[in-house]
mmCIF file of C-alpha atoms in Angstrom:
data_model
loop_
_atom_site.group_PDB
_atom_site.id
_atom_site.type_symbol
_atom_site.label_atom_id
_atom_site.label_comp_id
_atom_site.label_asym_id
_atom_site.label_seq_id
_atom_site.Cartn_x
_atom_site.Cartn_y
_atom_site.Cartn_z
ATOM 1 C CA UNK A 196 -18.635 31.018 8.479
ATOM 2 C CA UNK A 197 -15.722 32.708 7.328
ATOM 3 C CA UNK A 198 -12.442 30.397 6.774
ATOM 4 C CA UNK A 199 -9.213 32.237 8.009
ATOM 5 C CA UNK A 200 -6.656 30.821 4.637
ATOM 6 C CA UNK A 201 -3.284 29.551 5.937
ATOM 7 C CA UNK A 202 -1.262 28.552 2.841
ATOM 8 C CA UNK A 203 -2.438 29.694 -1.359
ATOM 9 C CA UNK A 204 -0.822 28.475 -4.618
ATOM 10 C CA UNK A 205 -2.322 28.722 -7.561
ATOM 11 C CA UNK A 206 -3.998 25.162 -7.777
ATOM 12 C CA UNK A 207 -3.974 24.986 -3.998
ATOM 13 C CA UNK A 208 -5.586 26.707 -0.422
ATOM 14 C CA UNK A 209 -5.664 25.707 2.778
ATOM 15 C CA UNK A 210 -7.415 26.757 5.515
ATOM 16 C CA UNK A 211 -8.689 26.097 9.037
ATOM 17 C CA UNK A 212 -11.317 23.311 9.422
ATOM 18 C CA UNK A 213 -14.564 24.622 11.100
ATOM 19 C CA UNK A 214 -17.844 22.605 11.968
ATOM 20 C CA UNK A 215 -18.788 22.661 8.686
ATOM 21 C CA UNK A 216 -16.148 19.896 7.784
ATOM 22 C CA UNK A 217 -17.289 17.369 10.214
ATOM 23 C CA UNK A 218 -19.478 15.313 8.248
ATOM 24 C CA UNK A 219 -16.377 15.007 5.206
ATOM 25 C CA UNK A 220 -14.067 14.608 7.463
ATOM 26 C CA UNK A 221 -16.088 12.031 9.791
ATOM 27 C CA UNK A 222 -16.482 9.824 6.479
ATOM 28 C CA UNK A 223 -13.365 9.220 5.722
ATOM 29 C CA UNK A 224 -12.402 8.637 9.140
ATOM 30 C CA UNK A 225 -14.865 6.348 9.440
ATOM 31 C CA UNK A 226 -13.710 4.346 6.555
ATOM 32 C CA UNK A 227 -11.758 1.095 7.631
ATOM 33 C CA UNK A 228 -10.326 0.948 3.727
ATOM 34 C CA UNK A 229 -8.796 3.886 4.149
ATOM 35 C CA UNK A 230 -8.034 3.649 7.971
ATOM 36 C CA UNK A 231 -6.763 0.490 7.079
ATOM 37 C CA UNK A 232 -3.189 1.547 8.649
ATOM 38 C CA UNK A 233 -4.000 3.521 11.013
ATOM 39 C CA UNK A 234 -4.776 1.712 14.800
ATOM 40 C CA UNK A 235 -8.484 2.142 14.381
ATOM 41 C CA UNK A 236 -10.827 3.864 12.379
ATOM 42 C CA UNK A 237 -13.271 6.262 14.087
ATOM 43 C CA UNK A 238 -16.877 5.765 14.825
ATOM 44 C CA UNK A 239 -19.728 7.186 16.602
ATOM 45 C CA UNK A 240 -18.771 6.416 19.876
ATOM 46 C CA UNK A 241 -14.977 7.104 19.175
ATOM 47 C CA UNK A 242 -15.240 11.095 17.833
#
């Protein structure tokens, strides 16, 4: 799956998430340590 890149440095690129993130992304959404200020942290039922 090609990534379209929105912003490059030389250290640095960002680009839009796809599918492919969801299972990173999920885990550390997922984690109430580092949710910890946020309202909630996200879970299977919560997406």
């Amino acid at each position: 799956m090609e990534n379209k890149i929105i912003l490059e440095t030389e250290r640095l690129f960002l680009r839009e998430m796809n599918m492919d993130d969801y299972d990173a992304l999920f885990r550390v959404l997922a984690d109430p340590e580092i949710m910890q200020h946020y309202p909630y942290s996200f879970d299977e039922e919560r997406e």
